[in-house]
């Protein structure tokens, strides 16, 4: 088996290849528009003269609405997905959620190309299955926060103990704490052994303005006020364990 993080290079490679193919497809039609004397009008307008046989007519034909649809959806998708990786280090959440533009792009492509479903159906099916499994694992069973302990060593870190258990040593899980952010999920290593019967994470405070700094402040306020424990959501454990034998 291939772990999630080791397979990311394939995701990036196929994504880049798809963007190149989209760009070549667009440019080839721009050449065709120029041959038919309807460039740059057809390249940027929602109502096209294309397809025409012979001299360009007096009015746009507009007999294929999916061309205008792809101008409206495809051009922004190409731009956002090309620039997105440059923002990954500065704004991870913006980079991540820009990917959801595909929820508009893929239906548009299926309408635009009558045979597109032949090569897209497999990927769509796998994505739906993956999302369904992840959603089910997150909400059932609910994760219970057993303890949250702030420590002042090493500029501060938080020790979390939650219900559940890692299957193998060395695994990680994605953690979401709605009290800090509804949308941010962060991966952390699981520091407990499978025999412990619970999941433990030790999360270091990485400085001002970070999610981990907010977690540290929440943990300190919880300890000082004695309020009830906060809700947590966990996606995992993931990854191959470490063979210690």
PDB file of C-alpha atoms in Angstrom:
ATOM      1  CA  UNK A   1       0.000   0.000   0.000  1.00  0.00           C
ATOM      2  CA  UNK A   2       0.948   3.604  -0.609  1.00  0.00           C
ATOM      3  CA  UNK A   3       0.327   6.078   2.178  1.00  0.00           C
ATOM      4  CA  UNK A   4      -1.553   9.312   1.516  1.00  0.00           C
ATOM      5  CA  UNK A   5       1.442  11.634   1.744  1.00  0.00           C
ATOM      6  CA  UNK A   6       3.668   9.442  -0.469  1.00  0.00           C
ATOM      7  CA  UNK A   7       1.068   9.481  -3.238  1.00  0.00           C
ATOM      8  CA  UNK A   8       0.762  13.274  -3.413  1.00  0.00           C
ATOM      9  CA  UNK A   9       3.376  13.544  -6.167  1.00  0.00           C
ATOM     10  CA  UNK A  10       0.985  11.694  -8.500  1.00  0.00           C
ATOM     11  CA  UNK A  11      -1.792  14.144  -7.641  1.00  0.00           C
ATOM     12  CA  UNK A  12       0.492  17.083  -8.471  1.00  0.00           C
ATOM     13  CA  UNK A  13       1.772  15.470 -11.671  1.00  0.00           C
ATOM     14  CA  UNK A  14      -1.659  14.602 -13.035  1.00  0.00           C
ATOM     15  CA  UNK A  15      -2.985  18.016 -11.991  1.00  0.00           C
ATOM     16  CA  UNK A  16      -0.202  19.812 -13.872  1.00  0.00           C
ATOM     17  CA  UNK A  17      -0.742  17.588 -16.933  1.00  0.00           C
ATOM     18  CA  UNK A  18      -4.465  18.378 -16.873  1.00  0.00           C
ATOM     19  CA  UNK A  19      -3.786  22.121 -16.769  1.00  0.00           C
ATOM     20  CA  UNK A  20      -1.382  21.826 -19.721  1.00  0.00           C
ATOM     21  CA  UNK A  21      -3.982  19.860 -21.721  1.00  0.00           C
ATOM     22  CA  UNK A  22      -6.657  22.461 -20.908  1.00  0.00           C
ATOM     23  CA  UNK A  23      -4.347  25.256 -22.053  1.00  0.00           C
ATOM     24  CA  UNK A  24      -3.450  23.472 -25.304  1.00  0.00           C
ATOM     25  CA  UNK A  25      -7.145  22.808 -25.984  1.00  0.00           C
ATOM     26  CA  UNK A  26      -7.966  26.500 -25.516  1.00  0.00           C
ATOM     27  CA  UNK A  27      -5.057  27.702 -27.642  1.00  0.00           C
ATOM     28  CA  UNK A  28      -5.900  25.305 -30.475  1.00  0.00           C
ATOM     29  CA  UNK A  29      -9.418  26.717 -30.643  1.00  0.00           C
ATOM     30  CA  UNK A  30      -8.089  30.256 -30.568  1.00  0.00           C
ATOM     31  CA  UNK A  31      -6.145  29.344 -33.712  1.00  0.00           C
ATOM     32  CA  UNK A  32      -9.335  27.963 -35.254  1.00  0.00           C
ATOM     33  CA  UNK A  33     -11.225  31.135 -34.307  1.00  0.00           C
ATOM     34  CA  UNK A  34      -8.556  33.207 -36.023  1.00  0.00           C
ATOM     35  CA  UNK A  35      -8.920  31.089 -39.179  1.00  0.00           C
ATOM     36  CA  UNK A  36     -12.676  31.738 -39.144  1.00  0.00           C
ATOM     37  CA  UNK A  37     -12.185  35.485 -38.571  1.00  0.00           C
ATOM     38  CA  UNK A  38     -13.958  35.445 -35.206  1.00  0.00           C
ATOM     39  CA  UNK A  39     -10.940  35.930 -32.922  1.00  0.00           C
ATOM     40  CA  UNK A  40     -10.685  37.446 -30.321  1.00  0.00           C
ATOM     41  CA  UNK A  41     -14.484  37.816 -30.080  1.00  0.00           C
ATOM     42  CA  UNK A  42     -15.219  34.097 -29.686  1.00  0.00           C
ATOM     43  CA  UNK A  43     -12.297  33.616 -27.289  1.00  0.00           C
ATOM     44  CA  UNK A  44     -13.746  35.909 -24.599  1.00  0.00           C
ATOM     45  CA  UNK A  45     -17.468  36.268 -25.324  1.00  0.00           C
ATOM     46  CA  UNK A  46     -20.303  34.103 -24.040  1.00  0.00           C
ATOM     47  CA  UNK A  47     -22.056  34.146 -27.433  1.00  0.00           C
ATOM     48  CA  UNK A  48     -19.883  32.783 -30.265  1.00  0.00           C
ATOM     49  CA  UNK A  49     -19.981  32.769 -34.025  1.00  0.00           C
ATOM     50  CA  UNK A  50     -18.330  29.330 -33.939  1.00  0.00           C
ATOM     51  CA  UNK A  51     -19.051  26.889 -35.493  1.00  0.00           C
ATOM     52  CA  UNK A  52     -19.353  28.476 -38.949  1.00  0.00           C
ATOM     53  CA  UNK A  53     -18.536  27.123 -42.372  1.00  0.00           C
ATOM     54  CA  UNK A  54     -17.236  29.871 -44.568  1.00  0.00           C
ATOM     55  CA  UNK A  55     -17.299  33.631 -43.929  1.00  0.00           C
ATOM     56  CA  UNK A  56     -18.330  34.870 -40.512  1.00  0.00           C
ATOM     57  CA  UNK A  57     -22.004  35.790 -40.316  1.00  0.00           C
ATOM     58  CA  UNK A  58     -23.488  39.075 -39.151  1.00  0.00           C
ATOM     59  CA  UNK A  59     -24.712  37.723 -35.788  1.00  0.00           C
ATOM     60  CA  UNK A  60     -23.340  35.113 -33.356  1.00  0.00           C
ATOM     61  CA  UNK A  61     -24.871  31.695 -33.959  1.00  0.00           C
ATOM     62  CA  UNK A  62     -24.837  30.642 -30.296  1.00  0.00           C
ATOM     63  CA  UNK A  63     -25.822  27.082 -31.180  1.00  0.00           C
ATOM     64  CA  UNK A  64     -23.494  25.551 -28.549  1.00  0.00           C
ATOM     65  CA  UNK A  65     -24.022  27.141 -25.147  1.00  0.00           C
ATOM     66  CA  UNK A  66     -21.332  24.945 -23.570  1.00  0.00           C
ATOM     67  CA  UNK A  67     -18.562  26.966 -25.271  1.00  0.00           C
ATOM     68  CA  UNK A  68     -19.687  30.099 -23.449  1.00  0.00           C
ATOM     69  CA  UNK A  69     -20.100  28.012 -20.300  1.00  0.00           C
ATOM     70  CA  UNK A  70     -16.459  26.928 -20.469  1.00  0.00           C
ATOM     71  CA  UNK A  71     -15.351  30.522 -21.087  1.00  0.00           C
ATOM     72  CA  UNK A  72     -17.188  31.477 -17.897  1.00  0.00           C
ATOM     73  CA  UNK A  73     -15.950  28.507 -15.824  1.00  0.00           C
ATOM     74  CA  UNK A  74     -12.810  27.155 -17.498  1.00  0.00           C
ATOM     75  CA  UNK A  75     -10.779  30.365 -17.722  1.00  0.00           C
ATOM     76  CA  UNK A  76     -11.102  31.218 -13.988  1.00  0.00           C
ATOM     77  CA  UNK A  77     -10.448  27.571 -13.079  1.00  0.00           C
ATOM     78  CA  UNK A  78      -7.261  27.519 -15.152  1.00  0.00           C
ATOM     79  CA  UNK A  79      -6.045  30.735 -13.519  1.00  0.00           C
ATOM     80  CA  UNK A  80      -6.927  29.783  -9.924  1.00  0.00           C
ATOM     81  CA  UNK A  81      -5.486  26.264 -10.144  1.00  0.00           C
ATOM     82  CA  UNK A  82      -2.287  27.577 -11.715  1.00  0.00           C
ATOM     83  CA  UNK A  83      -1.718  30.305  -9.118  1.00  0.00           C
ATOM     84  CA  UNK A  84      -2.982  28.262  -6.156  1.00  0.00           C
ATOM     85  CA  UNK A  85       0.241  26.254  -5.552  1.00  0.00           C
ATOM     86  CA  UNK A  86       2.159  29.529  -5.198  1.00  0.00           C
ATOM     87  CA  UNK A  87      -0.058  30.397  -2.202  1.00  0.00           C
ATOM     88  CA  UNK A  88       0.357  27.053  -0.473  1.00  0.00           C
ATOM     89  CA  UNK A  89       3.063  28.172   1.940  1.00  0.00           C
ATOM     90  CA  UNK A  90       1.418  31.515   2.740  1.00  0.00           C
ATOM     91  CA  UNK A  91      -2.265  30.576   2.968  1.00  0.00           C
ATOM     92  CA  UNK A  92      -2.883  26.844   3.182  1.00  0.00           C
ATOM     93  CA  UNK A  93      -6.650  27.181   3.654  1.00  0.00           C
ATOM     94  CA  UNK A  94      -6.987  29.428   0.574  1.00  0.00           C
ATOM     95  CA  UNK A  95      -4.923  26.920  -1.404  1.00  0.00           C
ATOM     96  CA  UNK A  96      -7.018  24.023  -0.143  1.00  0.00           C
ATOM     97  CA  UNK A  97     -10.469  25.495  -0.689  1.00  0.00           C
ATOM     98  CA  UNK A  98      -9.578  26.835  -4.142  1.00  0.00           C
ATOM     99  CA  UNK A  99      -9.474  23.161  -5.167  1.00  0.00           C
ATOM    100  CA  UNK A 100     -13.242  22.970  -4.656  1.00  0.00           C
ATOM    101  CA  UNK A 101     -13.651  24.951  -7.860  1.00  0.00           C
ATOM    102  CA  UNK A 102     -13.688  21.509  -9.461  1.00  0.00           C
ATOM    103  CA  UNK A 103     -17.257  21.078  -8.155  1.00  0.00           C
ATOM    104  CA  UNK A 104     -18.242  23.601 -10.827  1.00  0.00           C
ATOM    105  CA  UNK A 105     -15.587  22.727 -13.411  1.00  0.00           C
ATOM    106  CA  UNK A 106     -16.307  19.000 -13.701  1.00  0.00           C
ATOM    107  CA  UNK A 107     -20.089  19.335 -14.358  1.00  0.00           C
ATOM    108  CA  UNK A 108     -19.275  22.036 -16.926  1.00  0.00           C
ATOM    109  CA  UNK A 109     -16.760  19.725 -18.636  1.00  0.00           C
ATOM    110  CA  UNK A 110     -19.307  16.880 -18.693  1.00  0.00           C
ATOM    111  CA  UNK A 111     -21.786  19.186 -20.448  1.00  0.00           C
ATOM    112  CA  UNK A 112     -19.136  20.579 -22.790  1.00  0.00           C
ATOM    113  CA  UNK A 113     -17.724  17.232 -23.950  1.00  0.00           C
ATOM    114  CA  UNK A 114     -20.284  14.532 -24.639  1.00  0.00           C
ATOM    115  CA  UNK A 115     -17.665  11.780 -24.241  1.00  0.00           C
ATOM    116  CA  UNK A 116     -15.890  13.328 -21.232  1.00  0.00           C
ATOM    117  CA  UNK A 117     -17.582  10.950 -18.808  1.00  0.00           C
ATOM    118  CA  UNK A 118     -15.654   8.043 -20.388  1.00  0.00           C
ATOM    119  CA  UNK A 119     -12.409   9.120 -18.717  1.00  0.00           C
ATOM    120  CA  UNK A 120     -13.822  11.118 -15.765  1.00  0.00           C
ATOM    121  CA  UNK A 121     -16.287   8.622 -14.323  1.00  0.00           C
ATOM    122  CA  UNK A 122     -13.623   6.552 -12.535  1.00  0.00           C
ATOM    123  CA  UNK A 123     -12.047   9.537 -10.788  1.00  0.00           C
ATOM    124  CA  UNK A 124     -15.430  10.954  -9.786  1.00  0.00           C
ATOM    125  CA  UNK A 125     -16.509   7.587  -8.348  1.00  0.00           C
ATOM    126  CA  UNK A 126     -13.290   7.169  -6.345  1.00  0.00           C
ATOM    127  CA  UNK A 127     -13.573  10.724  -4.996  1.00  0.00           C
ATOM    128  CA  UNK A 128     -17.176  10.184  -3.877  1.00  0.00           C
ATOM    129  CA  UNK A 129     -16.233   6.936  -2.121  1.00  0.00           C
ATOM    130  CA  UNK A 130     -13.225   8.600  -0.421  1.00  0.00           C
ATOM    131  CA  UNK A 131     -15.286  11.585   0.764  1.00  0.00           C
ATOM    132  CA  UNK A 132     -18.032   9.272   2.040  1.00  0.00           C
ATOM    133  CA  UNK A 133     -15.562   7.162   4.030  1.00  0.00           C
ATOM    134  CA  UNK A 134     -13.816  10.225   5.489  1.00  0.00           C
ATOM    135  CA  UNK A 135     -17.130  11.797   6.480  1.00  0.00           C
ATOM    136  CA  UNK A 136     -18.330   8.592   8.133  1.00  0.00           C
ATOM    137  CA  UNK A 137     -15.040   8.198  10.026  1.00  0.00           C
ATOM    138  CA  UNK A 138     -15.195  11.773  11.311  1.00  0.00           C
ATOM    139  CA  UNK A 139     -18.768  11.727  12.616  1.00  0.00           C
ATOM    140  CA  UNK A 140     -19.091   8.083  13.775  1.00  0.00           C
ATOM    141  CA  UNK A 141     -18.079   7.434  16.417  1.00  0.00           C
ATOM    142  CA  UNK A 142     -17.663  10.907  17.878  1.00  0.00           C
ATOM    143  CA  UNK A 143     -14.240  11.607  19.369  1.00  0.00           C
ATOM    144  CA  UNK A 144     -14.245  12.488  23.062  1.00  0.00           C
ATOM    145  CA  UNK A 145     -11.604  14.811  24.453  1.00  0.00           C
ATOM    146  CA  UNK A 146     -10.358  13.186  27.655  1.00  0.00           C
ATOM    147  CA  UNK A 147      -7.793  15.767  28.730  1.00  0.00           C
ATOM    148  CA  UNK A 148      -6.134  18.973  27.520  1.00  0.00           C
ATOM    149  CA  UNK A 149      -2.964  19.995  29.344  1.00  0.00           C
ATOM    150  CA  UNK A 150      -0.885  23.092  28.537  1.00  0.00           C
ATOM    151  CA  UNK A 151       2.831  22.946  29.304  1.00  0.00           C
ATOM    152  CA  UNK A 152       5.242  25.876  29.373  1.00  0.00           C
ATOM    153  CA  UNK A 153       8.364  24.007  28.221  1.00  0.00           C
ATOM    154  CA  UNK A 154       9.791  24.673  24.744  1.00  0.00           C
ATOM    155  CA  UNK A 155       7.805  27.937  24.302  1.00  0.00           C
ATOM    156  CA  UNK A 156       4.631  26.067  25.212  1.00  0.00           C
ATOM    157  CA  UNK A 157       2.903  22.941  23.968  1.00  0.00           C
ATOM    158  CA  UNK A 158      -0.457  21.266  24.478  1.00  0.00           C
ATOM    159  CA  UNK A 159      -0.952  17.634  25.353  1.00  0.00           C
ATOM    160  CA  UNK A 160      -4.252  16.230  24.089  1.00  0.00           C
ATOM    161  CA  UNK A 161      -5.749  12.907  25.074  1.00  0.00           C
ATOM    162  CA  UNK A 162      -8.730  11.630  23.081  1.00  0.00           C
ATOM    163  CA  UNK A 163     -10.787   8.487  22.808  1.00  0.00           C
ATOM    164  CA  UNK A 164      -9.725   5.942  20.213  1.00  0.00           C
ATOM    165  CA  UNK A 165      -6.413   4.284  19.469  1.00  0.00           C
ATOM    166  CA  UNK A 166      -3.766   4.175  16.760  1.00  0.00           C
ATOM    167  CA  UNK A 167      -3.506   0.886  14.900  1.00  0.00           C
ATOM    168  CA  UNK A 168       0.290   1.077  14.563  1.00  0.00           C
ATOM    169  CA  UNK A 169       3.081   3.183  16.089  1.00  0.00           C
ATOM    170  CA  UNK A 170       4.032   6.255  14.049  1.00  0.00           C
ATOM    171  CA  UNK A 171       0.625   7.083  12.562  1.00  0.00           C
ATOM    172  CA  UNK A 172      -0.904  10.569  12.306  1.00  0.00           C
ATOM    173  CA  UNK A 173      -4.395  12.094  12.247  1.00  0.00           C
ATOM    174  CA  UNK A 174      -6.047  15.291  11.052  1.00  0.00           C
ATOM    175  CA  UNK A 175      -7.369  17.413  13.913  1.00  0.00           C
ATOM    176  CA  UNK A 176     -10.116  20.034  13.862  1.00  0.00           C
ATOM    177  CA  UNK A 177     -11.227  22.086  16.874  1.00  0.00           C
ATOM    178  CA  UNK A 178     -14.351  24.132  16.031  1.00  0.00           C
ATOM    179  CA  UNK A 179     -13.738  26.515  18.950  1.00  0.00           C
ATOM    180  CA  UNK A 180     -10.576  27.658  17.129  1.00  0.00           C
ATOM    181  CA  UNK A 181     -11.652  27.322  13.491  1.00  0.00           C
ATOM    182  CA  UNK A 182     -14.516  25.524  11.765  1.00  0.00           C
ATOM    183  CA  UNK A 183     -12.530  25.033   8.549  1.00  0.00           C
ATOM    184  CA  UNK A 184      -8.936  24.357   9.555  1.00  0.00           C
ATOM    185  CA  UNK A 185      -7.722  20.760   9.767  1.00  0.00           C
ATOM    186  CA  UNK A 186      -4.113  20.083  10.746  1.00  0.00           C
ATOM    187  CA  UNK A 187      -2.121  16.827  10.727  1.00  0.00           C
ATOM    188  CA  UNK A 188      -0.313  15.786  13.903  1.00  0.00           C
ATOM    189  CA  UNK A 189       1.642  12.704  14.856  1.00  0.00           C
ATOM    190  CA  UNK A 190       0.088  10.348  17.381  1.00  0.00           C
ATOM    191  CA  UNK A 191       2.483   9.947  20.304  1.00  0.00           C
ATOM    192  CA  UNK A 192       0.606   7.203  22.155  1.00  0.00           C
ATOM    193  CA  UNK A 193       1.094   3.477  21.660  1.00  0.00           C
ATOM    194  CA  UNK A 194      -1.742   1.257  20.370  1.00  0.00           C
ATOM    195  CA  UNK A 195      -1.787  -0.505  23.752  1.00  0.00           C
ATOM    196  CA  UNK A 196      -2.631   2.762  25.564  1.00  0.00           C
ATOM    197  CA  UNK A 197      -6.251   2.603  24.440  1.00  0.00           C
ATOM    198  CA  UNK A 198      -6.360   6.318  23.661  1.00  0.00           C
ATOM    199  CA  UNK A 199      -4.915   8.845  21.229  1.00  0.00           C
ATOM    200  CA  UNK A 200      -2.352  11.317  22.539  1.00  0.00           C
ATOM    201  CA  UNK A 201      -0.927  14.299  20.638  1.00  0.00           C
ATOM    202  CA  UNK A 202       1.727  16.771  21.787  1.00  0.00           C
ATOM    203  CA  UNK A 203       1.308  20.000  19.814  1.00  0.00           C
ATOM    204  CA  UNK A 204       3.940  22.722  20.060  1.00  0.00           C
ATOM    205  CA  UNK A 205       3.063  26.418  20.028  1.00  0.00           C
ATOM    206  CA  UNK A 206       4.598  27.671  16.750  1.00  0.00           C
ATOM    207  CA  UNK A 207       4.278  31.393  17.473  1.00  0.00           C
ATOM    208  CA  UNK A 208       1.962  34.382  17.205  1.00  0.00           C
ATOM    209  CA  UNK A 209      -0.876  34.194  14.707  1.00  0.00           C
ATOM    210  CA  UNK A 210      -0.700  30.429  14.236  1.00  0.00           C
ATOM    211  CA  UNK A 211      -3.394  27.836  14.849  1.00  0.00           C
ATOM    212  CA  UNK A 212      -1.152  26.131  17.412  1.00  0.00           C
ATOM    213  CA  UNK A 213      -0.757  29.394  19.339  1.00  0.00           C
ATOM    214  CA  UNK A 214      -4.531  29.742  19.535  1.00  0.00           C
ATOM    215  CA  UNK A 215      -4.780  26.138  20.732  1.00  0.00           C
ATOM    216  CA  UNK A 216      -2.236  26.872  23.466  1.00  0.00           C
ATOM    217  CA  UNK A 217      -4.200  29.926  24.618  1.00  0.00           C
ATOM    218  CA  UNK A 218      -7.459  27.950  24.646  1.00  0.00           C
ATOM    219  CA  UNK A 219      -5.824  25.206  26.712  1.00  0.00           C
ATOM    220  CA  UNK A 220      -4.487  27.745  29.226  1.00  0.00           C
ATOM    221  CA  UNK A 221      -7.893  29.453  29.523  1.00  0.00           C
ATOM    222  CA  UNK A 222      -9.611  26.089  29.978  1.00  0.00           C
ATOM    223  CA  UNK A 223      -7.224  25.200  32.783  1.00  0.00           C
ATOM    224  CA  UNK A 224      -7.593  28.600  34.508  1.00  0.00           C
ATOM    225  CA  UNK A 225     -11.394  28.795  34.342  1.00  0.00           C
ATOM    226  CA  UNK A 226     -12.278  25.140  34.817  1.00  0.00           C
ATOM    227  CA  UNK A 227     -14.830  25.269  31.986  1.00  0.00           C
ATOM    228  CA  UNK A 228     -16.168  22.160  30.264  1.00  0.00           C
ATOM    229  CA  UNK A 229     -13.995  20.445  27.682  1.00  0.00           C
ATOM    230  CA  UNK A 230     -14.228  21.640  24.087  1.00  0.00           C
ATOM    231  CA  UNK A 231     -15.370  19.611  21.062  1.00  0.00           C
ATOM    232  CA  UNK A 232     -12.813  18.025  18.755  1.00  0.00           C
ATOM    233  CA  UNK A 233     -13.038  16.213  15.418  1.00  0.00           C
ATOM    234  CA  UNK A 234     -10.500  13.671  14.254  1.00  0.00           C
ATOM    235  CA  UNK A 235      -9.873  12.206  10.799  1.00  0.00           C
ATOM    236  CA  UNK A 236      -7.615   9.198  11.139  1.00  0.00           C
ATOM    237  CA  UNK A 237      -5.405   7.506  12.128  1.00  0.00           C
ATOM    238  CA  UNK A 238      -3.609   7.491   8.768  1.00  0.00           C
ATOM    239  CA  UNK A 239      -0.252   6.347   7.461  1.00  0.00           C
ATOM    240  CA  UNK A 240       1.876   3.245   7.767  1.00  0.00           C
ATOM    241  CA  UNK A 241       3.296   2.578  11.170  1.00  0.00           C
ATOM    242  CA  UNK A 242       6.936   2.115  12.125  1.00  0.00           C
ATOM    243  CA  UNK A 243       8.222  -1.415  12.481  1.00  0.00           C
ATOM    244  CA  UNK A 244       9.952  -1.427  15.878  1.00  0.00           C
ATOM    245  CA  UNK A 245      10.923  -5.098  15.798  1.00  0.00           C
TER     246      UNK A 245
END
